[in-house]
């Protein structure tokens, strides 16, 4: 059974005869202890605070029966690891010039959505996680004000908290003065200039950060922690 915040994606699952429903990863409407296994792929790095990221892991653990396992994948800060570039860095899709032109500058965003809420009452696990993050040796620069950097696609990360451009693919229609509609082919220069670009929030994880978050919860045990093509991954077991 799958779940997602996007109704359109869930509808696609239904069209392919997969079971899926719309919900929030922080509050999954499934009975506690009822799942043999859970997977969370490229989800938790979209939560904007350490508390929310920890809460998402805790929610996965709540769903598991004792002895059940979960697999978590998040985007890694280290896109070049042990002298090997990730697949993300190796692939150079689309027009580099267009991407660089779009991605220069920063985007305005409320600081409260980027940084942990100091006024909230943290759990013991969350406090342990935040203390760990302060001591981590990650080279990422913290966000000093209310502006998030916009990432240049297919390049290394220079900040843990950033916005990643999402280029809407497909042919783009444009009405000309005569009233006719012109359809530009996908990938063409004209299509890239007209296609809307959305910016998605990411928190890319430093080495050890995801594992530390999992270990801060008393209800799970980390079975395995590893790096896979630009992602930090953890397999955990419900105690």
PDB file of C-alpha atoms in Angstrom, residues 42-194:
ATOM      1  CA  UNK A  42      13.277  10.622  -1.233  1.00  0.00           C
ATOM      2  CA  UNK A  43      10.636  11.986   1.150  1.00  0.00           C
ATOM      3  CA  UNK A  44      12.188  13.010   4.463  1.00  0.00           C
ATOM      4  CA  UNK A  45      14.668  15.433   2.858  1.00  0.00           C
ATOM      5  CA  UNK A  46      11.696  17.674   1.933  1.00  0.00           C
ATOM      6  CA  UNK A  47      10.829  18.422   5.583  1.00  0.00           C
ATOM      7  CA  UNK A  48      12.163  21.820   6.628  1.00  0.00           C
ATOM      8  CA  UNK A  49      13.087  21.257  10.293  1.00  0.00           C
ATOM      9  CA  UNK A  50      15.000  18.646  12.259  1.00  0.00           C
ATOM     10  CA  UNK A  51      11.882  18.039  14.380  1.00  0.00           C
ATOM     11  CA  UNK A  52       9.752  17.226  11.332  1.00  0.00           C
ATOM     12  CA  UNK A  53      12.399  14.959   9.845  1.00  0.00           C
ATOM     13  CA  UNK A  54      12.646  13.086  13.141  1.00  0.00           C
ATOM     14  CA  UNK A  55       8.849  12.919  13.412  1.00  0.00           C
ATOM     15  CA  UNK A  56       8.663  11.330   9.954  1.00  0.00           C
ATOM     16  CA  UNK A  57      11.094   8.592  11.042  1.00  0.00           C
ATOM     17  CA  UNK A  58       9.138   8.085  14.259  1.00  0.00           C
ATOM     18  CA  UNK A  59       5.917   7.711  12.251  1.00  0.00           C
ATOM     19  CA  UNK A  60       7.539   4.971  10.147  1.00  0.00           C
ATOM     20  CA  UNK A  61       8.542   3.194  13.351  1.00  0.00           C
ATOM     21  CA  UNK A  62       5.006   3.509  14.748  1.00  0.00           C
ATOM     22  CA  UNK A  63       3.579   1.654  11.745  1.00  0.00           C
ATOM     23  CA  UNK A  64       5.959  -1.308  12.120  1.00  0.00           C
ATOM     24  CA  UNK A  65       5.228  -4.437  14.107  1.00  0.00           C
ATOM     25  CA  UNK A  66       8.003  -5.557  16.523  1.00  0.00           C
ATOM     26  CA  UNK A  67      10.736  -7.016  14.349  1.00  0.00           C
ATOM     27  CA  UNK A  68       9.479  -5.150  11.290  1.00  0.00           C
ATOM     28  CA  UNK A  69      11.955  -3.220   9.148  1.00  0.00           C
ATOM     29  CA  UNK A  70      12.040   0.103   7.339  1.00  0.00           C
ATOM     30  CA  UNK A  71      14.245   1.393   4.522  1.00  0.00           C
ATOM     31  CA  UNK A  72      14.919   5.136   4.279  1.00  0.00           C
ATOM     32  CA  UNK A  73      16.635   7.017   1.435  1.00  0.00           C
ATOM     33  CA  UNK A  74      17.501  10.743   1.568  1.00  0.00           C
ATOM     34  CA  UNK A  75      19.572  12.958  -0.712  1.00  0.00           C
ATOM     35  CA  UNK A  76      23.216  13.261   0.360  1.00  0.00           C
ATOM     36  CA  UNK A  77      25.246  16.426   0.717  1.00  0.00           C
ATOM     37  CA  UNK A  78      28.198  14.374  -0.521  1.00  0.00           C
ATOM     38  CA  UNK A  79      27.508  13.857  -4.218  1.00  0.00           C
ATOM     39  CA  UNK A  80      31.153  12.857  -4.641  1.00  0.00           C
ATOM     40  CA  UNK A  81      32.013  10.102  -2.172  1.00  0.00           C
ATOM     41  CA  UNK A  82      35.237   8.103  -1.944  1.00  0.00           C
ATOM     42  CA  UNK A  83      36.482   9.719  -5.159  1.00  0.00           C
ATOM     43  CA  UNK A  84      33.390   8.572  -7.041  1.00  0.00           C
ATOM     44  CA  UNK A  85      30.875  11.010  -8.537  1.00  0.00           C
ATOM     45  CA  UNK A  86      27.197  10.172  -8.121  1.00  0.00           C
ATOM     46  CA  UNK A  87      24.927   9.445 -11.057  1.00  0.00           C
ATOM     47  CA  UNK A  88      23.332  12.838 -10.406  1.00  0.00           C
ATOM     48  CA  UNK A  89      26.612  14.656 -11.114  1.00  0.00           C
ATOM     49  CA  UNK A  90      27.454  12.488 -14.118  1.00  0.00           C
ATOM     50  CA  UNK A  91      24.183  13.107 -15.947  1.00  0.00           C
ATOM     51  CA  UNK A  92      24.089  16.387 -17.821  1.00  0.00           C
ATOM     52  CA  UNK A  93      20.516  16.655 -19.053  1.00  0.00           C
ATOM     53  CA  UNK A  94      18.935  19.613 -20.799  1.00  0.00           C
ATOM     54  CA  UNK A  95      20.499  22.946 -21.622  1.00  0.00           C
ATOM     55  CA  UNK A  96      23.248  23.851 -19.181  1.00  0.00           C
ATOM     56  CA  UNK A  97      23.155  27.505 -20.196  1.00  0.00           C
ATOM     57  CA  UNK A  98      19.404  27.710 -19.598  1.00  0.00           C
ATOM     58  CA  UNK A  99      19.703  26.058 -16.193  1.00  0.00           C
ATOM     59  CA  UNK A 100      22.507  28.349 -15.075  1.00  0.00           C
ATOM     60  CA  UNK A 101      20.546  31.392 -16.176  1.00  0.00           C
ATOM     61  CA  UNK A 102      17.473  30.266 -14.250  1.00  0.00           C
ATOM     62  CA  UNK A 103      19.311  29.160 -11.133  1.00  0.00           C
ATOM     63  CA  UNK A 104      21.346  32.270 -10.316  1.00  0.00           C
ATOM     64  CA  UNK A 105      20.313  34.215  -7.230  1.00  0.00           C
ATOM     65  CA  UNK A 106      18.337  33.299  -4.158  1.00  0.00           C
ATOM     66  CA  UNK A 107      14.678  32.897  -3.275  1.00  0.00           C
ATOM     67  CA  UNK A 108      12.826  34.573  -0.457  1.00  0.00           C
ATOM     68  CA  UNK A 109      11.402  32.265   2.180  1.00  0.00           C
ATOM     69  CA  UNK A 110      10.362  32.594   5.826  1.00  0.00           C
ATOM     70  CA  UNK A 111      13.154  31.692   8.200  1.00  0.00           C
ATOM     71  CA  UNK A 112      10.666  29.948  10.494  1.00  0.00           C
ATOM     72  CA  UNK A 113      10.120  27.286   7.817  1.00  0.00           C
ATOM     73  CA  UNK A 114      13.841  26.614   7.438  1.00  0.00           C
ATOM     74  CA  UNK A 115      15.121  26.429  10.989  1.00  0.00           C
ATOM     75  CA  UNK A 116      13.895  24.473  14.043  1.00  0.00           C
ATOM     76  CA  UNK A 117      11.319  26.251  16.183  1.00  0.00           C
ATOM     77  CA  UNK A 118      13.192  27.123  19.368  1.00  0.00           C
ATOM     78  CA  UNK A 119       9.933  27.754  21.207  1.00  0.00           C
ATOM     79  CA  UNK A 120       8.612  24.227  20.699  1.00  0.00           C
ATOM     80  CA  UNK A 121       8.960  21.573  23.387  1.00  0.00           C
ATOM     81  CA  UNK A 122      11.370  19.022  21.916  1.00  0.00           C
ATOM     82  CA  UNK A 123      11.319  15.365  22.804  1.00  0.00           C
ATOM     83  CA  UNK A 124      14.427  13.786  24.316  1.00  0.00           C
ATOM     84  CA  UNK A 125      15.179  12.167  20.972  1.00  0.00           C
ATOM     85  CA  UNK A 126      14.904  15.478  19.149  1.00  0.00           C
ATOM     86  CA  UNK A 127      17.257  17.137  21.646  1.00  0.00           C
ATOM     87  CA  UNK A 128      19.835  14.400  21.129  1.00  0.00           C
ATOM     88  CA  UNK A 129      19.540  14.848  17.386  1.00  0.00           C
ATOM     89  CA  UNK A 130      19.953  18.624  17.541  1.00  0.00           C
ATOM     90  CA  UNK A 131      22.981  18.290  19.810  1.00  0.00           C
ATOM     91  CA  UNK A 132      24.506  15.880  17.315  1.00  0.00           C
ATOM     92  CA  UNK A 133      23.873  18.245  14.419  1.00  0.00           C
ATOM     93  CA  UNK A 134      25.718  21.034  16.233  1.00  0.00           C
ATOM     94  CA  UNK A 135      28.779  18.812  16.548  1.00  0.00           C
ATOM     95  CA  UNK A 136      28.751  17.384  13.030  1.00  0.00           C
ATOM     96  CA  UNK A 137      31.745  18.120  10.866  1.00  0.00           C
ATOM     97  CA  UNK A 138      29.726  18.833   7.749  1.00  0.00           C
ATOM     98  CA  UNK A 139      31.147  21.629   5.600  1.00  0.00           C
ATOM     99  CA  UNK A 140      27.721  22.989   4.659  1.00  0.00           C
ATOM    100  CA  UNK A 141      27.132  26.653   5.320  1.00  0.00           C
ATOM    101  CA  UNK A 142      24.144  27.389   7.614  1.00  0.00           C
ATOM    102  CA  UNK A 143      21.366  29.657   6.399  1.00  0.00           C
ATOM    103  CA  UNK A 144      22.198  32.990   8.024  1.00  0.00           C
ATOM    104  CA  UNK A 145      19.102  34.931   6.973  1.00  0.00           C
ATOM    105  CA  UNK A 146      15.693  34.374   5.429  1.00  0.00           C
ATOM    106  CA  UNK A 147      16.975  33.624   1.917  1.00  0.00           C
ATOM    107  CA  UNK A 148      17.544  30.116   0.598  1.00  0.00           C
ATOM    108  CA  UNK A 149      20.098  29.488  -2.167  1.00  0.00           C
ATOM    109  CA  UNK A 150      18.823  28.083  -5.454  1.00  0.00           C
ATOM    110  CA  UNK A 151      20.762  25.012  -6.501  1.00  0.00           C
ATOM    111  CA  UNK A 152      22.300  24.676  -9.961  1.00  0.00           C
ATOM    112  CA  UNK A 153      21.208  21.313 -11.320  1.00  0.00           C
ATOM    113  CA  UNK A 154      23.831  18.575 -11.736  1.00  0.00           C
ATOM    114  CA  UNK A 155      26.377  20.327  -9.516  1.00  0.00           C
ATOM    115  CA  UNK A 156      27.680  19.710  -5.992  1.00  0.00           C
ATOM    116  CA  UNK A 157      25.755  21.087  -3.027  1.00  0.00           C
ATOM    117  CA  UNK A 158      27.113  24.088  -1.118  1.00  0.00           C
ATOM    118  CA  UNK A 159      24.309  24.366   1.439  1.00  0.00           C
ATOM    119  CA  UNK A 160      22.256  21.791   3.314  1.00  0.00           C
ATOM    120  CA  UNK A 161      19.065  23.824   3.001  1.00  0.00           C
ATOM    121  CA  UNK A 162      18.242  24.933  -0.508  1.00  0.00           C
ATOM    122  CA  UNK A 163      15.725  25.119  -3.323  1.00  0.00           C
ATOM    123  CA  UNK A 164      16.089  22.808  -6.330  1.00  0.00           C
ATOM    124  CA  UNK A 165      14.589  23.917  -9.673  1.00  0.00           C
ATOM    125  CA  UNK A 166      11.969  21.580 -11.114  1.00  0.00           C
ATOM    126  CA  UNK A 167      11.539  22.085 -14.866  1.00  0.00           C
ATOM    127  CA  UNK A 168       8.106  21.071 -16.143  1.00  0.00           C
ATOM    128  CA  UNK A 169       8.724  18.692 -19.036  1.00  0.00           C
ATOM    129  CA  UNK A 170       6.717  18.262 -22.236  1.00  0.00           C
ATOM    130  CA  UNK A 171       5.801  20.374 -25.230  1.00  0.00           C
ATOM    131  CA  UNK A 172       4.791  23.939 -24.434  1.00  0.00           C
ATOM    132  CA  UNK A 173       1.942  25.709 -26.186  1.00  0.00           C
ATOM    133  CA  UNK A 174       2.206  29.362 -27.045  1.00  0.00           C
ATOM    134  CA  UNK A 175      -0.429  31.534 -28.664  1.00  0.00           C
ATOM    135  CA  UNK A 176       0.820  33.886 -31.356  1.00  0.00           C
ATOM    136  CA  UNK A 177      -0.776  37.126 -32.519  1.00  0.00           C
ATOM    137  CA  UNK A 178      -2.692  35.424 -35.313  1.00  0.00           C
ATOM    138  CA  UNK A 179      -4.527  33.340 -32.728  1.00  0.00           C
ATOM    139  CA  UNK A 180      -2.917  30.076 -33.789  1.00  0.00           C
ATOM    140  CA  UNK A 181      -1.359  27.770 -31.211  1.00  0.00           C
ATOM    141  CA  UNK A 182       2.236  26.658 -31.702  1.00  0.00           C
ATOM    142  CA  UNK A 183       3.536  23.516 -29.992  1.00  0.00           C
ATOM    143  CA  UNK A 184       7.274  23.449 -29.343  1.00  0.00           C
ATOM    144  CA  UNK A 185       8.907  19.995 -28.991  1.00  0.00           C
ATOM    145  CA  UNK A 186      10.028  18.954 -25.523  1.00  0.00           C
ATOM    146  CA  UNK A 187      13.673  19.765 -24.845  1.00  0.00           C
ATOM    147  CA  UNK A 188      13.871  22.513 -27.460  1.00  0.00           C
ATOM    148  CA  UNK A 189      15.276  25.911 -26.577  1.00  0.00           C
ATOM    149  CA  UNK A 190      11.857  27.502 -27.048  1.00  0.00           C
ATOM    150  CA  UNK A 191      10.225  24.899 -24.814  1.00  0.00           C
ATOM    151  CA  UNK A 192      12.753  25.459 -22.025  1.00  0.00           C
ATOM    152  CA  UNK A 193      12.267  29.206 -22.180  1.00  0.00           C
ATOM    153  CA  UNK A 194       8.478  28.880 -21.868  1.00  0.00           C
TER     154      UNK A 194
END
